[in-house]
Coordinates of N, CA and C in Angstrom, one line a residue:
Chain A
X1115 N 62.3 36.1 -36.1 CA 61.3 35.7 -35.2 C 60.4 36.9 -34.8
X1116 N 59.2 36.4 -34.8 CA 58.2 37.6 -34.6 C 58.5 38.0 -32.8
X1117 N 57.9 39.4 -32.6 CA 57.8 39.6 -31.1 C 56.4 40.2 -30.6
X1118 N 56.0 40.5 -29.7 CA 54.7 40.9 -29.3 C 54.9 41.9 -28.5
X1119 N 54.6 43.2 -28.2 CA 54.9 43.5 -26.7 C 53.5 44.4 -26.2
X1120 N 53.3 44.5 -25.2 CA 52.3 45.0 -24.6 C 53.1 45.8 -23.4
X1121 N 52.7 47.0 -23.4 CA 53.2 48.5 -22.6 C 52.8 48.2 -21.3
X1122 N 51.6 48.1 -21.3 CA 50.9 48.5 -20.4 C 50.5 46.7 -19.1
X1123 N 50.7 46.5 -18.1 CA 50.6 45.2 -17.2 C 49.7 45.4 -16.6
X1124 N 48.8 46.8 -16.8 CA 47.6 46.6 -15.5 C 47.1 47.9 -16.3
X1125 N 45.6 47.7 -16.4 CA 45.0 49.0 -16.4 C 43.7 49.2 -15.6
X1126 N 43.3 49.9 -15.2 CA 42.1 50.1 -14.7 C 41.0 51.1 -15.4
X1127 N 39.3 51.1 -15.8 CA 38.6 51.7 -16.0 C 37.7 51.7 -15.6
X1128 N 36.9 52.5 -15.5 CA 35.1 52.7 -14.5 C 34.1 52.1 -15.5
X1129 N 33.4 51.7 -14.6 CA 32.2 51.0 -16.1 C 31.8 52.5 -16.7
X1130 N 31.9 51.8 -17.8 CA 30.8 52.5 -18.6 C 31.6 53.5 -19.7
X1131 N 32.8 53.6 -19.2 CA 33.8 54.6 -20.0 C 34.8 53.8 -21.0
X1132 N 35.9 54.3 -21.8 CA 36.3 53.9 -22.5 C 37.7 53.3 -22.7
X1133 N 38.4 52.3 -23.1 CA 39.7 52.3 -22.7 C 40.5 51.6 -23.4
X1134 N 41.7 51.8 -23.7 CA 42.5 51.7 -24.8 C 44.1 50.8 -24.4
X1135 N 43.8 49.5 -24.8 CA 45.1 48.6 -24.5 C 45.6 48.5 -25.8
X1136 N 47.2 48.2 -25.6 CA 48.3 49.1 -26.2 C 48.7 47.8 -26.9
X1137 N 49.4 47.5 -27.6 CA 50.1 46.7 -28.5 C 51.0 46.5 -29.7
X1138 N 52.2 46.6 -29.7 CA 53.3 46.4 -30.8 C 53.7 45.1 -31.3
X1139 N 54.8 44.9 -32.3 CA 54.7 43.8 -33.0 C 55.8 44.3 -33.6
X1140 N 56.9 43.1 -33.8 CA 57.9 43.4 -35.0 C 58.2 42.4 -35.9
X1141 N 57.8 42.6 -37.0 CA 57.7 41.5 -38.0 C 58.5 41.8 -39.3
X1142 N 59.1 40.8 -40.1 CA 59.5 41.3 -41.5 C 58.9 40.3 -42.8
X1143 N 57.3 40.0 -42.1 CA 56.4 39.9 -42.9 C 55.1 40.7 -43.2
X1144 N 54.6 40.1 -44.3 CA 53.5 41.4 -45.1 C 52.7 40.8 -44.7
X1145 N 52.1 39.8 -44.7 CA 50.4 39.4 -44.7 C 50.7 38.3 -43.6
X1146 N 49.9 38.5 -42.5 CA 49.9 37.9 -41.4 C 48.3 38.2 -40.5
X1147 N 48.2 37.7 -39.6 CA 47.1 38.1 -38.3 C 47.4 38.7 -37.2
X1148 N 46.6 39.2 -36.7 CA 46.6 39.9 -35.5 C 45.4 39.5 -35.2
X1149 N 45.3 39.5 -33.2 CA 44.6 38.8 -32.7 C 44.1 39.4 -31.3
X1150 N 43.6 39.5 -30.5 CA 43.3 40.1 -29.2 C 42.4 38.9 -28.8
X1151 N 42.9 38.2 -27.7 CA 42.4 37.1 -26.7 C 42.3 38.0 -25.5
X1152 N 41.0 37.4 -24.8 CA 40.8 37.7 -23.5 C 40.5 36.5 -22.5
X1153 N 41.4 36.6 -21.5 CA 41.5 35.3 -20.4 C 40.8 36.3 -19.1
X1154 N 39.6 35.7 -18.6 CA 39.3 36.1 -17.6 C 39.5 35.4 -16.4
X1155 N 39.2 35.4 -15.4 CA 39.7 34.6 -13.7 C 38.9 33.3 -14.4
X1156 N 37.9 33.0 -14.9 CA 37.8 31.5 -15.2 C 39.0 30.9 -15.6
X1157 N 40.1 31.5 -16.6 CA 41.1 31.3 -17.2 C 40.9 30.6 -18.4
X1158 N 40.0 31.1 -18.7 CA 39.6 30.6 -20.6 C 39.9 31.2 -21.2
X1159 N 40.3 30.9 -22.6 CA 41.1 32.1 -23.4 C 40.1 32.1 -24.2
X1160 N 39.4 33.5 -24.4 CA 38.3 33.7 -25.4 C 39.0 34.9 -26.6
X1161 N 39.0 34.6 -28.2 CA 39.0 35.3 -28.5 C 38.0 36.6 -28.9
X1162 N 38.9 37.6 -28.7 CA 38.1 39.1 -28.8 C 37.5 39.4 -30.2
X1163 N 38.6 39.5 -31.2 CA 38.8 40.2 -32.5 C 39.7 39.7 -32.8
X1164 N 39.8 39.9 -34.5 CA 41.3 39.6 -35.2 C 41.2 39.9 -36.2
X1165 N 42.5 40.7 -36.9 CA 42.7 41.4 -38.0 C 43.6 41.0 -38.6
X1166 N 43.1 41.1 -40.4 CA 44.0 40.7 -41.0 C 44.7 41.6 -41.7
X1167 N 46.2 41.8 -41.8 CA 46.7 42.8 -42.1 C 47.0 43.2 -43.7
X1168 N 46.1 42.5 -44.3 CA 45.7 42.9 -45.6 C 44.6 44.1 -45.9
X1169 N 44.0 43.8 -44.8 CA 42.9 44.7 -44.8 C 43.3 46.1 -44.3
X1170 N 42.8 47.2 -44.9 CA 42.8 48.8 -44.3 C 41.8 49.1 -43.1
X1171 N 40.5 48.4 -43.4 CA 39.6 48.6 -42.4 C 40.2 47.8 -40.9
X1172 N 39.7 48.7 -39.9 CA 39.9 48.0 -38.6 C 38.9 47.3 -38.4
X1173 N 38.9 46.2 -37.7 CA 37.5 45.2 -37.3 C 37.6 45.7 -36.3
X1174 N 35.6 45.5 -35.9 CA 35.2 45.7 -34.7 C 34.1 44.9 -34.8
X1175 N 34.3 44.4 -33.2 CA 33.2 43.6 -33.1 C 32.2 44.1 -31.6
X1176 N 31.1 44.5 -32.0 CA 30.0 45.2 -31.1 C 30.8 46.0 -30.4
X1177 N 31.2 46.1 -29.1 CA 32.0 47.0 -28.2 C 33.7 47.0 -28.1
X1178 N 34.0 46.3 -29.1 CA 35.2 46.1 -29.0 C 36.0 46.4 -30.4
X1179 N 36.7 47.3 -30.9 CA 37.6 47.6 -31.7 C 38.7 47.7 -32.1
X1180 N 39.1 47.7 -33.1 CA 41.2 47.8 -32.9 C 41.6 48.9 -33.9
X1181 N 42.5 50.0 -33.6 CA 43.4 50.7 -34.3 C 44.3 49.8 -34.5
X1182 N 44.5 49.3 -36.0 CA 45.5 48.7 -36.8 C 46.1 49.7 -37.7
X1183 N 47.5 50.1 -37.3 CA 48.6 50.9 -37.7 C 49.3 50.2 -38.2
X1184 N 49.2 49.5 -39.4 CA 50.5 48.7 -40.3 C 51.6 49.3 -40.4
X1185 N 51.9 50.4 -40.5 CA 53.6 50.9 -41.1 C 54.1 51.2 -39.4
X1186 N 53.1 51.6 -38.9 CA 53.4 51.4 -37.4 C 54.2 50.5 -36.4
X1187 N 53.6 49.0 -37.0 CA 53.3 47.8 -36.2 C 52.8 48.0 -35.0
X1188 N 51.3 48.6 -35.0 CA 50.6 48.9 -33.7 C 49.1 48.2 -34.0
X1189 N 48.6 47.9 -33.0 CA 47.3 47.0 -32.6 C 46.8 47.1 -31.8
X1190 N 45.9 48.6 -31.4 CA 45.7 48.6 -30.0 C 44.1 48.2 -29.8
X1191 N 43.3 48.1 -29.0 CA 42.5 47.6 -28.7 C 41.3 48.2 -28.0
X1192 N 40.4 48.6 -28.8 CA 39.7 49.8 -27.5 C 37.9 48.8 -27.3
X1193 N 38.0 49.0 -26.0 CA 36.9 48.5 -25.1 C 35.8 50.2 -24.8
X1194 N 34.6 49.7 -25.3 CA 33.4 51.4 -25.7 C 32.5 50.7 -24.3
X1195 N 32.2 51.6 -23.7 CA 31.0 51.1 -22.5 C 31.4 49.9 -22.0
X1196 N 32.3 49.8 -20.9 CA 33.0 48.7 -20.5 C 32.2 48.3 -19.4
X1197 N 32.3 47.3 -19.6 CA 31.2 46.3 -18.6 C 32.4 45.5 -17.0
X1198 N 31.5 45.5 -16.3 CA 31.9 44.4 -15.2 C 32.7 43.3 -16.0
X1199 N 31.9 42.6 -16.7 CA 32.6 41.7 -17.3 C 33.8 41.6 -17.9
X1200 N 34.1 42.4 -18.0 CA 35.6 43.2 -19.2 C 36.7 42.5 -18.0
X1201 N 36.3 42.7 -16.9 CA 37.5 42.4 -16.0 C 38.3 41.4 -16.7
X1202 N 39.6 41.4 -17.1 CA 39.9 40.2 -17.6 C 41.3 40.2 -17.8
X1203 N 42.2 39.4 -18.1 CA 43.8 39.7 -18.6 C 43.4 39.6 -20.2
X1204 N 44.1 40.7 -21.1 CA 44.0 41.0 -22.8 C 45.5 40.3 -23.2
X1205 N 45.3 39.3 -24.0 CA 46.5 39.2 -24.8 C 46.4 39.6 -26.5
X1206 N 47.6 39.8 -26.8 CA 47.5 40.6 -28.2 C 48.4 39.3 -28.8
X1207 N 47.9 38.9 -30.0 CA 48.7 37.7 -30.6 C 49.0 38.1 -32.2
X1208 N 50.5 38.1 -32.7 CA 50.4 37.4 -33.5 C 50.3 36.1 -34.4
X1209 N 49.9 36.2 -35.7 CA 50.0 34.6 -36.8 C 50.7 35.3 -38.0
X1210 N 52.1 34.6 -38.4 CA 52.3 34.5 -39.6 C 51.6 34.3 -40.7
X1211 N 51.9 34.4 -42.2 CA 51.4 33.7 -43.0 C 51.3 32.5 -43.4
X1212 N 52.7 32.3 -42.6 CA 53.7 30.8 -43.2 C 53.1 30.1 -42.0
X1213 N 53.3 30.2 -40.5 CA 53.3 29.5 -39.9 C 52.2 29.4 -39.2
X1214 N 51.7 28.5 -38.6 CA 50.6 28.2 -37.2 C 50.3 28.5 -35.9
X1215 N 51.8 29.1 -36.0 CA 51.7 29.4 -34.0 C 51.5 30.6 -33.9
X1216 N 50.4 30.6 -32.9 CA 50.8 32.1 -32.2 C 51.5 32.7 -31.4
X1217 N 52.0 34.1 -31.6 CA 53.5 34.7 -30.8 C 52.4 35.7 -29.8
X1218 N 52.4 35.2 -28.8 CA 51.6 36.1 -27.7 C 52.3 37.4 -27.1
X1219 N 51.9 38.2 -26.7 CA 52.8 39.6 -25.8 C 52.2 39.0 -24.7
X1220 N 52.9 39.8 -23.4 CA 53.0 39.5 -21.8 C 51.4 39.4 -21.4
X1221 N 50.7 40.4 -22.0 CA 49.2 40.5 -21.4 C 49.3 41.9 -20.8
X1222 N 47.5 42.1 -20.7 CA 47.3 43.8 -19.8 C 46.4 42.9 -19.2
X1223 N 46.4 43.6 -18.0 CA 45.7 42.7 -16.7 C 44.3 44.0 -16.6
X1224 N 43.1 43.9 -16.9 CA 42.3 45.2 -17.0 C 41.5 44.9 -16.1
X1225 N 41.3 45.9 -15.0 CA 40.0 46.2 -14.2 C 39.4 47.0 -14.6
X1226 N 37.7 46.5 -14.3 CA 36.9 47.7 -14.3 C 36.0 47.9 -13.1
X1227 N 36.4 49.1 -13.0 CA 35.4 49.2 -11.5 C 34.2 49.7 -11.4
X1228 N 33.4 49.5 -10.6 CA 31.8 49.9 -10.2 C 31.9 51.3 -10.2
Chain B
X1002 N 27.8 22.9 -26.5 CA 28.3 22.1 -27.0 C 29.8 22.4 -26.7
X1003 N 30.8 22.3 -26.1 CA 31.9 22.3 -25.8 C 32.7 21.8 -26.7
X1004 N 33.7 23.2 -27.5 CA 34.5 22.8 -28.6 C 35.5 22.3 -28.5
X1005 N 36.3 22.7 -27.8 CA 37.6 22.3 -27.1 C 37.9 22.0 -25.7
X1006 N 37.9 20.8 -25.6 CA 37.5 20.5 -24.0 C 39.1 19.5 -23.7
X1007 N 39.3 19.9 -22.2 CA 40.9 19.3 -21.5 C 40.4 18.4 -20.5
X1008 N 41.1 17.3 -20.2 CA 40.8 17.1 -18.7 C 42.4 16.4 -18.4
X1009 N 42.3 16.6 -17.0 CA 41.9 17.4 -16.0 C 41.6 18.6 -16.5
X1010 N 40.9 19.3 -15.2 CA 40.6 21.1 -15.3 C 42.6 21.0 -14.6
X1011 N 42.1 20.2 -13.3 CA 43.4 20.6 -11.8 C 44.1 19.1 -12.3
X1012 N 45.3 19.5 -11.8 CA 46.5 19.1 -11.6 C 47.4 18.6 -10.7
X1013 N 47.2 17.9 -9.3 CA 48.3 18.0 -8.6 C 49.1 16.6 -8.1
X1014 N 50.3 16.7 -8.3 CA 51.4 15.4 -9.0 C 52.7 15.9 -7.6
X1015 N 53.5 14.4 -7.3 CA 54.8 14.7 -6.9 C 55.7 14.9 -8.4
X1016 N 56.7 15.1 -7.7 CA 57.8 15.5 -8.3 C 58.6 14.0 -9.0
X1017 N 58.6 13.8 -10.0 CA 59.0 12.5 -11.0 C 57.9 11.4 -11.4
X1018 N 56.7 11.8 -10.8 CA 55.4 10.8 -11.4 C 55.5 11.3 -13.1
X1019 N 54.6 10.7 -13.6 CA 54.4 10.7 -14.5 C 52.6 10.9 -15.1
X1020 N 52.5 12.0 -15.8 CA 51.2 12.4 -16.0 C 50.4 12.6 -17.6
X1021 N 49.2 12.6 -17.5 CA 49.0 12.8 -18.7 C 47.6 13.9 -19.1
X1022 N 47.6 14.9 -19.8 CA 46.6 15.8 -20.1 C 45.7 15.3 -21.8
X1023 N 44.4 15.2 -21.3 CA 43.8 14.7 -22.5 C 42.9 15.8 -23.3
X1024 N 43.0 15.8 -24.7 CA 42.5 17.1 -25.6 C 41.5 16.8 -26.5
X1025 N 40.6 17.1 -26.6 CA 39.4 16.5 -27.9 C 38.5 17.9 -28.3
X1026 N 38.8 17.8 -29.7 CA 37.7 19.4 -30.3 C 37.2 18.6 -31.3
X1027 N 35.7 18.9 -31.1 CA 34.3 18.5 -31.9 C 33.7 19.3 -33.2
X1028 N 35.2 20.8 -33.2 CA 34.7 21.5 -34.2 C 35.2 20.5 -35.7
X1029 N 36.0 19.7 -35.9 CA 36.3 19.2 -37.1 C 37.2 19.5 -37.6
X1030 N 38.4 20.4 -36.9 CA 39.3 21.2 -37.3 C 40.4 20.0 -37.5
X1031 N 41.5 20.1 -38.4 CA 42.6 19.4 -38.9 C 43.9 19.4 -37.9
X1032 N 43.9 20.9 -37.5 CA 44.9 21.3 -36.5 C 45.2 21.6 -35.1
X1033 N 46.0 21.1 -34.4 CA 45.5 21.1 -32.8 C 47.3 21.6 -32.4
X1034 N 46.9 22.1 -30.9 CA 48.2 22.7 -30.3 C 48.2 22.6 -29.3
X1035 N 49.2 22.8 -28.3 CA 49.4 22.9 -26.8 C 50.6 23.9 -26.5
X1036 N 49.5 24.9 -25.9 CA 50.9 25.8 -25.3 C 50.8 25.8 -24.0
X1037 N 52.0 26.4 -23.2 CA 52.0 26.5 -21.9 C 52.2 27.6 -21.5
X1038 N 51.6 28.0 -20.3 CA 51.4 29.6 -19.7 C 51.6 29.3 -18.6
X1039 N 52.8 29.9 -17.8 CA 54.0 29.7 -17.2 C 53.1 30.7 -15.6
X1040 N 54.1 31.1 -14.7 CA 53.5 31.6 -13.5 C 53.0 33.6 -13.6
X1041 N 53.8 33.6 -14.7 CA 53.6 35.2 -14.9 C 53.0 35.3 -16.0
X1042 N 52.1 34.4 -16.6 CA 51.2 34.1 -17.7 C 51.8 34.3 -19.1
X1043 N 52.7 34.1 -19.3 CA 53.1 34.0 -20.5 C 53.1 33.1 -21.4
X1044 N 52.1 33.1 -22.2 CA 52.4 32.0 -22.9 C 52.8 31.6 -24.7
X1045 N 53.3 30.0 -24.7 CA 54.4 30.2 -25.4 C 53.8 28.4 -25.8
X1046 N 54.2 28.5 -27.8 CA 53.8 27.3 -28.3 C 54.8 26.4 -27.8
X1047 N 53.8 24.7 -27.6 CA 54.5 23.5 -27.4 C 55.0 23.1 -28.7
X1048 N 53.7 22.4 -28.9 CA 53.5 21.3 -30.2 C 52.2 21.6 -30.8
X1049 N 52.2 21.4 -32.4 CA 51.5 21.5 -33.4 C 51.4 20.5 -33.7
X1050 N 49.9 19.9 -34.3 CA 49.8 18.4 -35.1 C 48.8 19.3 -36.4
X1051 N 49.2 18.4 -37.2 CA 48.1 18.7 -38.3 C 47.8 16.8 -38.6
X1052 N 46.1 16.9 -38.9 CA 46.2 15.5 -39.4 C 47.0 14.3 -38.8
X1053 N 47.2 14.5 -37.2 CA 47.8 13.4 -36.7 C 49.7 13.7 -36.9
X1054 N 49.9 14.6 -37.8 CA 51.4 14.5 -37.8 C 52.0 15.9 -37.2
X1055 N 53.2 15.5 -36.6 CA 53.7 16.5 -35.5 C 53.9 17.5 -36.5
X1056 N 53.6 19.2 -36.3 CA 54.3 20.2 -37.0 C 55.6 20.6 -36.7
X1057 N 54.9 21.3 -35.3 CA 55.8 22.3 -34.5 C 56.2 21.3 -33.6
X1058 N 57.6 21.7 -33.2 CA 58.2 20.8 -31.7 C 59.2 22.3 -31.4
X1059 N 58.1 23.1 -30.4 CA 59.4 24.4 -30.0 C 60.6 23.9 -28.9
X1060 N 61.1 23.4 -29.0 CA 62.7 23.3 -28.0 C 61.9 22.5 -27.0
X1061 N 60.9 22.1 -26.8 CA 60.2 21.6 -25.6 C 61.0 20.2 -25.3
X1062 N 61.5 19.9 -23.8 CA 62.3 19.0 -23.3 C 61.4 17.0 -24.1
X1063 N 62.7 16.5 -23.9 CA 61.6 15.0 -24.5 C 61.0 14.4 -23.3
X1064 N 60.9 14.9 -21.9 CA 60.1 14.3 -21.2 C 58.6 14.4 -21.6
X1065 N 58.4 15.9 -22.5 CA 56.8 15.6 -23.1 C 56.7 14.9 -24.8
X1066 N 56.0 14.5 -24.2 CA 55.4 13.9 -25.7 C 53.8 13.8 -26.2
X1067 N 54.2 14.3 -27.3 CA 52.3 14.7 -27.4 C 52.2 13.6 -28.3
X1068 N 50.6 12.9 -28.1 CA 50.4 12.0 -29.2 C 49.2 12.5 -29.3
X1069 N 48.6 11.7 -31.1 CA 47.4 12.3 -31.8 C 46.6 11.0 -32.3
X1070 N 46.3 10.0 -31.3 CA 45.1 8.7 -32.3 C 44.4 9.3 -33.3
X1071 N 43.9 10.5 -33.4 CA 43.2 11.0 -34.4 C 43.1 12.3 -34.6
X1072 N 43.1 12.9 -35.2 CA 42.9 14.4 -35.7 C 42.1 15.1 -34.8
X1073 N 41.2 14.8 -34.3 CA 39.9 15.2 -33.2 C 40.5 15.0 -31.7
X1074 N 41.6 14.5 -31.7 CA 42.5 14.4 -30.0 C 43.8 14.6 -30.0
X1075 N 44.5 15.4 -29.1 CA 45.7 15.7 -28.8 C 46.3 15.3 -27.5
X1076 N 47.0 14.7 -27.0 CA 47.4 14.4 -25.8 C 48.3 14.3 -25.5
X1077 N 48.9 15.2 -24.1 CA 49.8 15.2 -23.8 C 50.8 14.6 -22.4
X1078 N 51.4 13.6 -22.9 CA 52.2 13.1 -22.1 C 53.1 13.6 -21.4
X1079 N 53.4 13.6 -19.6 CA 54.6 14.2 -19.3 C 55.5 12.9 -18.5
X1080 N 56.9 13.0 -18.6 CA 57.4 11.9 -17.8 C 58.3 12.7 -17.2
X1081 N 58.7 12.0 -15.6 CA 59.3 12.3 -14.6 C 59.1 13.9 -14.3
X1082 N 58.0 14.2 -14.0 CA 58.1 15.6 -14.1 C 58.8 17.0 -12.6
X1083 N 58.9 17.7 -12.9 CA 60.0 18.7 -12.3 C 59.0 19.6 -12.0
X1084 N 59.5 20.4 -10.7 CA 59.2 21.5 -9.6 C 58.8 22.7 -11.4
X1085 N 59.5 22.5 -12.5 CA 59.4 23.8 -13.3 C 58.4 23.2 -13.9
X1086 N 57.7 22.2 -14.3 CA 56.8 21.7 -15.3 C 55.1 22.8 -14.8
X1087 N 55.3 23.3 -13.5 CA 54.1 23.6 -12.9 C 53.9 25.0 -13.9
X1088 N 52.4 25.0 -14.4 CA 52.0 26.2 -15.1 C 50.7 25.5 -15.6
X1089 N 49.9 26.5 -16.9 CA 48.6 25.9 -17.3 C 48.7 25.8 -18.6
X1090 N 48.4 24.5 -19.2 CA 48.3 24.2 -20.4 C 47.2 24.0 -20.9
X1091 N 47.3 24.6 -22.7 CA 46.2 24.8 -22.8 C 46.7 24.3 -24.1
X1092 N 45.0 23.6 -24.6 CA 44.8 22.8 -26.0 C 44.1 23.7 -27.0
X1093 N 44.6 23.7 -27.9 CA 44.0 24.9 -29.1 C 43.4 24.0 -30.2
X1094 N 42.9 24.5 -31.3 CA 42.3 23.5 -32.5 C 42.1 24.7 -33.7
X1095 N 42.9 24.8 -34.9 CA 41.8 25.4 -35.5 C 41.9 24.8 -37.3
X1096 N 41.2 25.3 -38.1 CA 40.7 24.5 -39.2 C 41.5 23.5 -39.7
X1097 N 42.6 24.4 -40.4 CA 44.0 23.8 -41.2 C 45.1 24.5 -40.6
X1098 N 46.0 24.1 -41.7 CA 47.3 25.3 -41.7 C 46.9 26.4 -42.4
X1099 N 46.0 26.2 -43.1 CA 46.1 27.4 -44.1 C 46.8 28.9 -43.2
X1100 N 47.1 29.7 -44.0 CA 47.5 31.3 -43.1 C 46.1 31.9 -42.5
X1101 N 46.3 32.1 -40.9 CA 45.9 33.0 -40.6 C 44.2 32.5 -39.8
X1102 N 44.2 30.9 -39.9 CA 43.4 30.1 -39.2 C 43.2 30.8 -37.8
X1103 N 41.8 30.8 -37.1 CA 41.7 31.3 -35.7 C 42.2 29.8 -35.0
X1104 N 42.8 30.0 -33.8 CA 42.6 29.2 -33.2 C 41.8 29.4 -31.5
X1105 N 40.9 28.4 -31.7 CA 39.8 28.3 -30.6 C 40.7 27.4 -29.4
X1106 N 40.8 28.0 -27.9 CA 41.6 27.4 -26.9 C 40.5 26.5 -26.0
X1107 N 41.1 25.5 -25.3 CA 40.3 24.9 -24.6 C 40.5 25.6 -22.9
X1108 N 40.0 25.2 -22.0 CA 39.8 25.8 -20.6 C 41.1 25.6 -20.0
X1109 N 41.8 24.7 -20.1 CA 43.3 24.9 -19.7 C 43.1 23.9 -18.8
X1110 N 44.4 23.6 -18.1 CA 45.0 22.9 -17.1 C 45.8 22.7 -16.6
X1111 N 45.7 23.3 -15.1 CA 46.4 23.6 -14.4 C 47.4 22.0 -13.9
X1112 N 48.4 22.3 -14.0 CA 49.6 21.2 -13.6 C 50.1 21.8 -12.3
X1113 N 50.3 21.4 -11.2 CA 51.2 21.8 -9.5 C 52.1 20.9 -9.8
X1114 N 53.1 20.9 -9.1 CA 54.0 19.8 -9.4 C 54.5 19.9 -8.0
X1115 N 54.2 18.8 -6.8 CA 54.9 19.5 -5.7 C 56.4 18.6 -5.4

């Protein structure tokens, strides 16, 4: 069984600066997904980014990027010019190959302050 | 256009009624899910349908039962429900099984159970 884990339960950053949510995985599969959902106080789960770990290149999408360390099993998540809006709980998800479900970590609960 | 839509948003039930959460995504997707995200937000797969037929059944008690009239709806049934049933459930959808499908979540729903 896959696992998820997330270090970090709360972070805080200032607008406009930079900041880096943490993420591990232990899997004894090769080609699978990775995923970063963000649930804000609406409590919508919006996805961020997702990588597939076939790929070398990290995706990024506009302000939002991931260090994908495969031999690592690391996926961390970095937020560039962080907005008000960022305020939000991050979950990091795995997806097997094989299977359909996603294996979620605890979440990082991220403020950003004025 | 609202892809994955729940209703209820809110939830609030005694303790052995019997309830039901209704799921419908307009994206055309084959695959639909329900996980639940507990008081410390953790969340964790129910049930999987592809095409109307059950995938996944994670350990989840037989007081729930999810049914699928059609590929485009998921619905979840609870009977006699319990002081632990309280948390927020959320309806997912995405294309197929194929590996590594996104899945898009609906707004959630909150269940109290008093």
């Amino acid at each position: 069984a896959q696992t998820v884990t997330q270090s970090q339960p709360e972070m805080s950053v200032q607008e406009a600066e930079t900041v880096t949510l943490s993420c591990t995985y232990d899997t004894s599969e090769n080609n699978y997904y990775l995923f970063w959902y963000k649930q804000p106080p609406s409590r919508q789960m919006i996805l961020v980014i997702r990588q597939e770990a076939y790929k070398q290149q990290n995706a990024t999408e506009n302000r939002f990027s991931v260090n994908f360390q495969k031999a690592a099993k690391s996926f961390s998540l970095k937020i560039s010019d962080s907005q008000l809006g960022d305020t939000a709980m991050y979950f990091c998800a795995f997806l097997g190959n094989a299977g359909n479900m996603l294996t979620f970590g605890g979440g990082t609960r991220l403020m950003v302050k004025p | 256009d609202t892809a994955v839509s729940q209703t209820p948003k809110y939830l609030v039930t005694q303790m052995g009624n019997d309830k039901s959460i209704k799921c419908e995504q307009n994206l055309g997707h084959d695959t639909m899910y329900w996980y639940k995200q507990d008081s410390k937000k953790f969340l964790k797969i129910m049930f999987s349908y592809n095409n109307k037929e059950l995938i996944i059944n994670e350990t989840v008690p037989n007081r729930f039962s999810p049914k699928s009239p059609d590929k485009a709806h998921l619905n979840l049934h609870i009977n006699s429900l319990e002081l632990g049933d309280s948390a927020v459930y959320f309806c997912a959808s995405s294309q197929d099984l194929a590996g590594g499908e996104t899945q898009y979540f609906g707004p959630g729903t909150r269940l109290l159970v008093l």
